[in-house]
CSV table of C-alpha atoms in Angstrom, one decimal:
chain,number,residue,atom,x,y,z
A,1,MET,CA,76.6,116.0,63.0
A,2,LEU,CA,79.7,114.0,63.5
A,3,TRP,CA,81.0,113.2,66.9
A,4,ILE,CA,84.3,111.2,67.2
A,5,MET,CA,86.4,110.8,70.3
A,6,ARG,CA,89.4,112.9,69.8
A,7,PHE,CA,92.6,111.2,70.1
A,8,SER,CA,96.3,112.2,69.6
A,9,GLY,CA,98.6,109.8,67.6
A,10,PHE,CA,97.2,106.4,67.5
A,11,PHE,CA,93.9,104.6,68.8
A,12,SER,CA,94.3,103.0,72.2
A,13,ALA,CA,94.7,99.4,71.9
A,14,ALA,CA,91.5,98.9,74.2
A,15,MET,CA,89.4,100.9,71.9
A,16,GLY,CA,86.5,98.6,70.9
A,17,MET,CA,84.3,101.0,68.8
A,18,ILE,CA,83.9,104.4,67.4
A,19,VAL,CA,80.7,106.1,68.2
A,20,LEU,CA,79.4,108.6,65.2
A,21,PHE,CA,76.4,110.6,64.5
A,22,PRO,CA,75.4,111.7,61.0
A,23,SER,CA,75.6,113.4,58.8
A,24,LEU,CA,78.8,114.2,57.0
A,25,GLN,CA,79.8,117.0,54.5
A,26,SER,CA,80.3,115.6,50.9
A,27,PHE,CA,83.7,116.7,49.3
A,28,PRO,CA,84.7,116.3,45.8
A,29,PRO,CA,86.8,113.1,45.2
A,30,ALA,CA,90.6,113.6,45.0
A,31,GLU,CA,92.5,113.0,41.9
A,32,ALA,CA,94.9,110.0,41.9
A,33,ILE,CA,98.3,111.3,43.1
A,34,ARG,CA,101.3,109.1,43.9
A,35,SER,CA,104.4,110.4,45.7
A,36,SER,CA,107.5,110.6,43.6
A,37,ASN,CA,109.5,109.2,46.4
A,38,MET,CA,107.4,106.1,46.4
A,39,ASP,CA,107.4,105.8,42.7
A,40,ARG,CA,111.2,106.0,42.7
A,41,TYR,CA,111.6,103.2,45.2
A,42,LEU,CA,109.0,101.0,43.3
A,43,ARG,CA,110.5,101.2,40.1
A,44,CYS,CA,114.0,100.5,41.4
A,45,PRO,CA,114.1,99.1,44.9
A,46,ALA,CA,117.8,98.1,44.5
A,47,CYS,CA,118.8,101.7,43.7
A,48,THR,CA,118.3,102.6,47.5
A,49,ASN,CA,121.8,102.8,49.0
A,50,SER,CA,120.9,102.8,52.6
A,51,MET,CA,117.9,101.6,54.8
A,52,ASP,CA,116.7,105.1,55.5
A,53,LYS,CA,115.8,105.4,51.8
A,54,PHE,CA,112.8,103.3,52.3
A,55,PRO,CA,109.7,105.3,51.8
A,56,PHE,CA,108.1,104.1,54.9
A,57,ARG,CA,109.1,104.8,58.6
A,58,LYS,CA,109.6,101.8,60.9
A,59,ALA,CA,106.7,100.8,62.9
A,60,PRO,CA,107.0,100.2,66.8
A,61,VAL,CA,107.7,96.7,68.0
A,62,PHE,CA,104.4,95.2,69.3
A,63,ARG,CA,104.8,92.4,71.9
A,64,ASN,CA,102.3,89.6,73.0
A,65,ALA,CA,100.4,90.1,76.3
A,66,ASP,CA,101.4,87.7,79.1
A,67,GLU,CA,98.2,85.5,78.6
A,68,CYS,CA,99.0,84.8,74.9
A,69,SER,CA,100.2,81.3,74.0
A,70,SER,CA,103.8,81.4,72.7
A,71,SER,CA,104.5,81.1,68.9
A,72,THR,CA,107.9,80.4,67.5
A,73,LEU,CA,108.5,79.8,63.9
A,74,GLY,CA,111.5,77.8,64.4
A,75,LYS,CA,109.9,74.5,65.0
A,76,SER,CA,106.7,74.2,63.0
A,77,GLY,CA,106.8,77.6,61.0
A,78,VAL,CA,103.7,78.6,59.2
A,79,CYS,CA,102.0,75.3,60.3
A,80,ASP,CA,102.0,76.6,64.0
A,81,PRO,CA,98.4,75.9,65.2
A,82,SER,CA,98.4,78.9,67.5
A,83,LEU,CA,99.0,81.5,64.5
A,84,VAL,CA,96.3,83.8,63.2
A,85,HIS,CA,96.6,83.9,59.3
A,86,VAL,CA,96.1,86.8,57.4
A,87,ALA,CA,96.3,87.2,53.6
A,88,ILE,CA,96.7,90.7,51.9
A,89,THR,CA,98.0,91.8,48.5
A,90,LEU,CA,100.8,94.1,48.0
A,91,ASP,CA,101.3,96.2,44.8
A,92,VAL,CA,102.3,99.6,43.6
A,93,GLU,CA,99.2,101.4,43.7
A,94,TYR,CA,98.0,99.9,47.0
A,95,LEU,CA,101.2,99.5,48.9
A,96,ARG,CA,100.6,102.5,51.3
A,97,GLY,CA,97.2,101.1,52.3
A,98,SER,CA,98.5,97.5,52.9
A,99,ILE,CA,101.3,98.9,55.3
A,100,ALA,CA,98.5,101.1,57.1
A,101,ALA,CA,96.4,97.8,57.3
A,102,VAL,CA,99.2,95.8,58.8
A,103,HIS,CA,100.1,98.3,61.2
A,104,SER,CA,96.5,98.6,62.3
A,105,ILE,CA,96.2,94.9,63.0
A,106,LEU,CA,99.3,94.7,65.1
A,107,GLN,CA,98.4,97.8,67.2
A,108,HIS,CA,95.0,96.3,68.2
A,109,SER,CA,96.0,92.9,68.6
A,110,LYS,CA,96.5,91.3,72.1
A,111,CYS,CA,98.8,88.8,70.6
A,112,PRO,CA,100.5,90.5,67.6
A,113,GLU,CA,103.3,87.8,67.6
A,114,ASN,CA,100.8,85.3,66.8
A,115,VAL,CA,99.7,87.0,63.6
A,116,PHE,CA,101.2,85.4,60.5
A,117,PHE,CA,100.8,87.6,57.1
A,118,HIS,CA,100.6,86.1,53.7
A,119,PHE,CA,101.5,88.7,51.2
A,120,LEU,CA,100.4,88.0,47.5
A,121,VAL,CA,102.4,90.1,45.1
A,122,SER,CA,103.0,90.0,41.3
A,123,GLU,CA,106.2,92.0,41.2
A,124,ASN,CA,109.7,91.7,43.0
A,125,GLY,CA,111.2,94.2,45.4
A,126,LEU,CA,108.5,94.6,48.1
A,127,GLU,CA,109.8,92.0,50.6
A,128,ASN,CA,112.6,94.0,51.7
A,129,LEU,CA,110.3,97.0,52.2
A,130,VAL,CA,108.1,95.0,54.5
A,131,ARG,CA,111.0,93.6,56.4
A,132,TYR,CA,112.3,97.1,57.1
A,133,THR,CA,109.2,98.6,58.1
A,134,PHE,CA,108.1,95.7,60.3
A,135,PRO,CA,111.5,94.2,61.6
A,136,GLU,CA,109.8,91.3,63.5
A,137,LEU,CA,106.9,90.6,61.5
A,138,LYS,CA,106.0,87.0,60.6
A,139,PHE,CA,105.2,86.9,57.1
A,140,LYS,CA,105.9,85.3,53.7
A,141,VAL,CA,105.5,86.5,50.2
A,142,TYR,CA,103.8,84.5,47.6
A,143,PHE,CA,104.2,85.3,43.7
A,144,PHE,CA,101.0,85.3,42.0
A,145,ASP,CA,101.6,84.9,38.2
A,146,PRO,CA,99.3,87.6,36.5
A,147,GLU,CA,99.2,85.1,33.3
A,148,ARG,CA,97.2,82.7,35.6
A,149,VAL,CA,94.1,84.9,35.3
A,150,ARG,CA,94.6,87.6,32.7
A,151,SER,CA,92.7,85.7,29.8
A,152,LEU,CA,89.8,85.4,32.2
A,153,ILE,CA,89.5,89.0,33.1
A,154,SER,CA,86.7,91.0,31.5
A,155,SER,CA,86.6,94.9,31.5
A,156,SER,CA,85.1,96.6,34.5
A,157,VAL,CA,83.7,100.1,35.5
A,158,ARG,CA,86.9,100.8,37.2
A,159,GLN,CA,90.4,100.1,35.7
A,160,ALA,CA,91.7,99.1,39.2
A,161,LEU,CA,89.1,96.1,39.3
A,162,GLU,CA,90.7,94.7,36.3
A,163,GLN,CA,94.2,94.2,37.7
A,164,PRO,CA,95.0,90.5,37.8
A,165,LEU,CA,96.3,90.6,41.6
A,166,ASN,CA,92.7,91.7,42.5
A,167,TYR,CA,91.9,88.1,41.6
A,168,ALA,CA,94.7,86.6,43.6
A,169,ARG,CA,92.2,85.9,46.5
A,170,ASN,CA,90.6,83.2,44.2
A,171,TYR,CA,93.8,81.2,44.4
A,172,LEU,CA,94.6,81.2,48.2
A,173,ALA,CA,93.7,77.7,48.6
A,174,ASP,CA,96.6,76.8,45.9
A,175,LEU,CA,99.1,79.4,47.0
A,176,LEU,CA,99.2,78.8,50.8
A,177,GLU,CA,100.7,75.8,52.5
A,178,PRO,CA,98.2,72.7,52.9
A,179,CYS,CA,98.6,73.1,56.6
A,180,VAL,CA,96.9,76.4,56.6
A,181,LYS,CA,93.3,75.6,57.0
A,182,ARG,CA,92.0,78.7,57.6
A,183,VAL,CA,92.7,82.3,56.5
A,184,ILE,CA,91.4,85.9,56.9
A,185,TYR,CA,91.5,87.8,53.6
A,186,LEU,CA,91.5,91.5,53.7
A,187,ASP,CA,91.7,94.0,51.2
A,188,SER,CA,94.5,96.8,51.3
A,189,ASP,CA,92.3,99.9,51.7
A,190,LEU,CA,91.1,99.2,55.3
A,191,VAL,CA,92.2,99.4,58.9
A,192,LEU,CA,91.1,97.5,62.1
A,193,VAL,CA,90.4,99.2,65.2
A,194,ASP,CA,89.8,95.9,67.0
A,195,ASP,CA,91.5,92.6,68.0
A,196,ILE,CA,91.7,90.4,64.7
A,197,SER,CA,91.7,87.5,67.0
A,198,LYS,CA,88.0,88.1,67.5
A,199,LEU,CA,87.4,87.9,63.7
A,200,TRP,CA,89.5,84.7,63.5
A,201,SER,CA,87.7,82.8,66.2
A,202,ILE,CA,84.2,83.3,64.7
A,203,SER,CA,82.6,79.9,63.7
A,204,LEU,CA,81.7,79.3,60.0
A,205,GLY,CA,79.5,76.4,60.9
A,206,LYS,CA,79.1,74.3,57.7
A,207,LYS,CA,80.1,77.1,55.3
A,208,THR,CA,83.2,77.8,53.5
A,209,ILE,CA,83.5,81.6,53.8
A,210,GLY,CA,82.0,83.9,56.4
A,211,ALA,CA,81.4,87.6,55.6
A,212,PRO,CA,79.0,90.4,56.7
A,213,GLU,CA,75.9,90.1,54.4
A,214,TYR,CA,73.7,93.0,53.2
A,215,CYS,CA,70.5,91.4,52.4
A,216,HIS,CA,68.7,94.9,52.0
A,217,ALA,CA,70.7,95.6,49.0
A,218,ASN,CA,69.4,95.2,45.4
A,219,PHE,CA,71.1,92.1,44.5
A,220,SER,CA,69.6,91.9,41.0
A,221,LYS,CA,71.9,95.1,40.1
A,222,TYR,CA,75.1,93.1,40.3
A,223,PHE,CA,74.0,91.1,37.1
A,224,THR,CA,72.8,92.3,33.6
A,225,GLU,CA,69.4,91.9,32.3
A,226,TYR,CA,70.9,89.2,29.9
A,227,PHE,CA,71.9,87.3,33.0
A,228,TRP,CA,68.4,87.6,34.8
A,229,SER,CA,66.7,86.8,31.3
A,230,ASP,CA,68.2,83.2,30.8
A,231,ARG,CA,67.3,80.5,33.1
A,232,LYS,CA,70.5,78.6,32.6
A,233,PHE,CA,72.4,81.5,34.4
A,234,SER,CA,69.7,82.9,36.7
A,235,GLY,CA,68.8,79.5,37.8
A,236,VAL,CA,72.0,79.1,39.7
A,237,PHE,CA,70.2,80.9,42.8
A,238,SER,CA,67.2,78.5,42.7
A,239,GLY,CA,66.6,77.4,46.2
A,240,ARG,CA,69.0,80.2,47.6
A,241,ASN,CA,68.3,83.3,49.3
A,242,PRO,CA,71.4,85.5,47.9
A,243,CYS,CA,72.7,88.4,49.6
A,244,TYR,CA,75.1,90.9,48.7
A,245,PHE,CA,78.5,90.5,50.5
A,246,ASN,CA,81.8,92.5,50.1
A,247,THR,CA,84.8,90.2,49.3
A,248,GLY,CA,87.3,92.6,50.9
A,249,VAL,CA,86.7,90.9,54.3
A,250,MET,CA,86.4,87.3,54.3
A,251,VAL,CA,87.0,84.4,56.7
A,252,ILE,CA,87.9,81.4,54.5
A,253,ASP,CA,87.8,77.9,55.4
A,254,LEU,CA,90.6,76.6,53.1
A,255,SER,CA,90.2,73.0,54.0
A,256,LYS,CA,86.6,73.0,52.6
A,257,TRP,CA,87.5,75.3,49.6
A,258,ARG,CA,90.2,72.8,48.6
A,259,ARG,CA,87.9,69.8,49.1
A,260,PHE,CA,85.1,71.4,46.8
A,261,GLY,CA,87.4,72.8,44.1
A,262,TYR,CA,85.9,76.6,44.3
A,263,THR,CA,88.6,78.0,42.5
A,264,ARG,CA,87.3,76.2,39.5
A,265,HIS,CA,83.9,77.1,39.9
A,266,ILE,CA,84.8,80.9,40.3
A,267,GLU,CA,86.9,80.4,36.9
A,268,ARG,CA,84.0,78.8,35.1
A,269,TRP,CA,81.9,81.9,35.7
A,270,MET,CA,84.7,84.2,34.6
A,271,ASP,CA,84.9,82.2,31.5
A,272,ILE,CA,81.2,82.3,30.8
A,273,GLN,CA,81.3,86.0,31.1
A,274,LYS,CA,84.1,86.2,28.5
A,275,THR,CA,82.6,83.8,26.0
A,276,SER,CA,78.9,84.8,26.2
A,277,PRO,CA,77.2,86.7,23.6
A,278,SER,CA,76.4,89.3,26.2
A,279,ARG,CA,77.8,90.1,29.4
A,280,ILE,CA,76.4,88.6,32.5
A,281,TYR,CA,77.8,91.3,35.0
A,282,GLU,CA,79.6,94.6,35.0
A,283,LEU,CA,81.8,94.7,38.0
A,284,GLY,CA,85.3,92.8,38.4
A,285,SER,CA,86.0,90.1,40.9
A,286,LEU,CA,82.8,90.3,43.0
A,287,PRO,CA,80.1,88.7,40.8
A,288,PRO,CA,81.8,85.4,40.4
A,289,TYR,CA,81.9,85.1,44.3
A,290,LEU,CA,78.3,86.1,44.4
A,291,LEU,CA,77.4,83.3,41.9
A,292,VAL,CA,79.2,80.7,43.6
A,293,PHE,CA,78.5,81.6,47.3
A,294,ALA,CA,75.8,84.1,47.8
A,295,GLY,CA,73.1,82.7,50.0
A,296,GLN,CA,75.7,80.1,51.5
A,297,VAL,CA,77.7,82.6,53.6
A,298,SER,CA,78.2,82.4,57.1
A,299,PRO,CA,77.0,85.7,58.1
A,300,ILE,CA,79.4,87.9,60.4
A,301,LYS,CA,78.5,91.1,62.1
A,302,HIS,CA,78.5,94.3,60.2
A,303,ARG,CA,81.0,95.9,62.5
A,304,TRP,CA,83.8,93.7,60.8
A,305,ASN,CA,83.2,95.6,57.4
A,306,GLN,CA,82.2,99.2,57.6
A,307,HIS,CA,82.5,99.4,53.8
A,308,GLY,CA,81.8,102.0,51.2
A,309,LEU,CA,83.8,104.7,52.9
A,310,GLY,CA,85.7,105.4,49.3
A,311,GLY,CA,82.4,106.2,47.7
A,312,ASP,CA,81.2,104.7,44.5
A,313,ASN,CA,83.3,103.4,41.6
A,314,VAL,CA,83.2,106.6,39.8
A,315,ARG,CA,83.1,109.6,41.9
A,316,GLY,CA,84.6,108.4,45.1
A,317,SER,CA,82.7,111.0,47.1
A,318,CYS,CA,82.5,111.2,51.1
A,319,ARG,CA,80.3,108.6,52.9
A,320,ASP,CA,78.9,108.1,56.3
A,321,LEU,CA,79.4,104.8,58.4
A,322,HIS,CA,76.6,102.6,58.8
A,323,PRO,CA,75.0,102.7,62.0
A,324,GLY,CA,76.3,100.6,64.8
A,325,PRO,CA,79.7,99.6,66.4
A,326,VAL,CA,82.7,99.5,64.3
A,327,SER,CA,85.7,97.0,64.3
A,328,LEU,CA,87.0,97.5,60.7
A,329,LEU,CA,86.9,100.7,58.6
A,330,HIS,CA,86.9,100.0,54.8
A,331,TRP,CA,87.5,102.6,52.1
A,332,SER,CA,86.1,100.3,49.1
A,333,GLY,CA,85.1,102.5,46.1
A,334,SER,CA,87.3,104.9,44.2
A,335,GLY,CA,88.2,107.2,46.8
A,336,LYS,CA,91.3,106.3,48.8
A,337,PRO,CA,92.2,108.1,52.2
A,338,TRP,CA,96.0,108.4,51.4
A,339,LEU,CA,95.1,110.1,47.9
A,340,ARG,CA,92.6,112.5,49.4
A,341,LEU,CA,94.9,113.5,52.6
A,342,ASP,CA,97.6,114.2,50.2
A,343,SER,CA,95.6,116.0,47.8
A,344,LYS,CA,94.4,118.1,50.9
A,345,GLN,CA,90.8,117.3,49.9
A,346,PRO,CA,90.0,114.7,52.7
A,347,CYS,CA,86.8,113.4,53.7
A,348,PRO,CA,86.0,113.5,57.5
A,349,LEU,CA,86.5,109.8,58.1
A,350,ASP,CA,89.9,109.8,56.5
A,351,SER,CA,91.2,111.1,59.7
A,352,LEU,CA,90.7,107.7,61.1
A,353,TRP,CA,93.0,106.3,58.6
A,354,ALA,CA,95.8,108.6,59.1
A,355,PRO,CA,97.2,107.5,62.3
A,356,TYR,CA,98.2,104.2,60.8
A,357,ASP,CA,100.0,105.6,57.8
A,358,LEU,CA,103.6,105.0,58.0
A,359,TYR,CA,104.7,106.7,54.8
A,360,GLY,CA,107.2,109.2,54.7
A,361,GLN,CA,110.7,109.7,56.4
A,362,SER,CA,111.0,110.3,60.2
A,363,THR,CA,111.7,113.9,61.2
């Protein structure tokens, strides 16, 4: 039986975790539904005649607590050493999720004015929407050319995993300014219920990336029999103790990434997948990360990626949370909370995403 502290409106900024007990009822997955208002804006953002035509409401203004160090973009801009850097993609299908993720980060941050967002896009017209929704947000938009990676993408179990922007995280070290030495990469289908500065301050030691690891998972299933049968492929894990990790939440040392050229390592495995007589993996952007980093990841507590709330990559059915405290809720899988809520077929945990949703006009 599920127990969740009842709340009205939004989570309190002081809320550190959510207490849950299993188990939850399973609901059928909702069909993908996109609002006609959102569609109209995204097809033609210039067609909106006034600011109140934007499909999102304005977020409240979030201010730093007194103990926060001041951060002003006038002098050193994005290179300000007091900033927390967060990278998120913005695209048509997941825009509602991205906006909710930003909202949740600001609401639970003690120093929201010290958070700088790096938005990765493959289409124009989204910058004004972000600026309207978050008028005082510190952010920059970076264009990621889909052609840079399109020829390397192989088919996957779910079409969304084949979108070029899903691979933009591979190029953060190239896209972001050289002065940005560290970044938190976040998927668009999650919300934070804790202060992101806690995640930012985690030490990576000598590792390049940090993420929650799941060593109990069947690691072999992420690669094909053809991969495991050929030592020139499977031998990459020799001397390593590889564990599955989800690439939707990563703390990345960009200095080390640039120094060792990890983008090229990832591209090499994607090219092998495309040119081999048989496939070496089935999923989209995850396996190349496992090939390069599994067994060499700085482990982060599981509370920072309570993933899988969107079910699997086919059905998207309801899931329970993993046991333990929660700092980040992640609807990885095919079931997205905004689609299930709109279809009137939500899963119980989708109600935890809803308070951060800014979609729709103010009443």
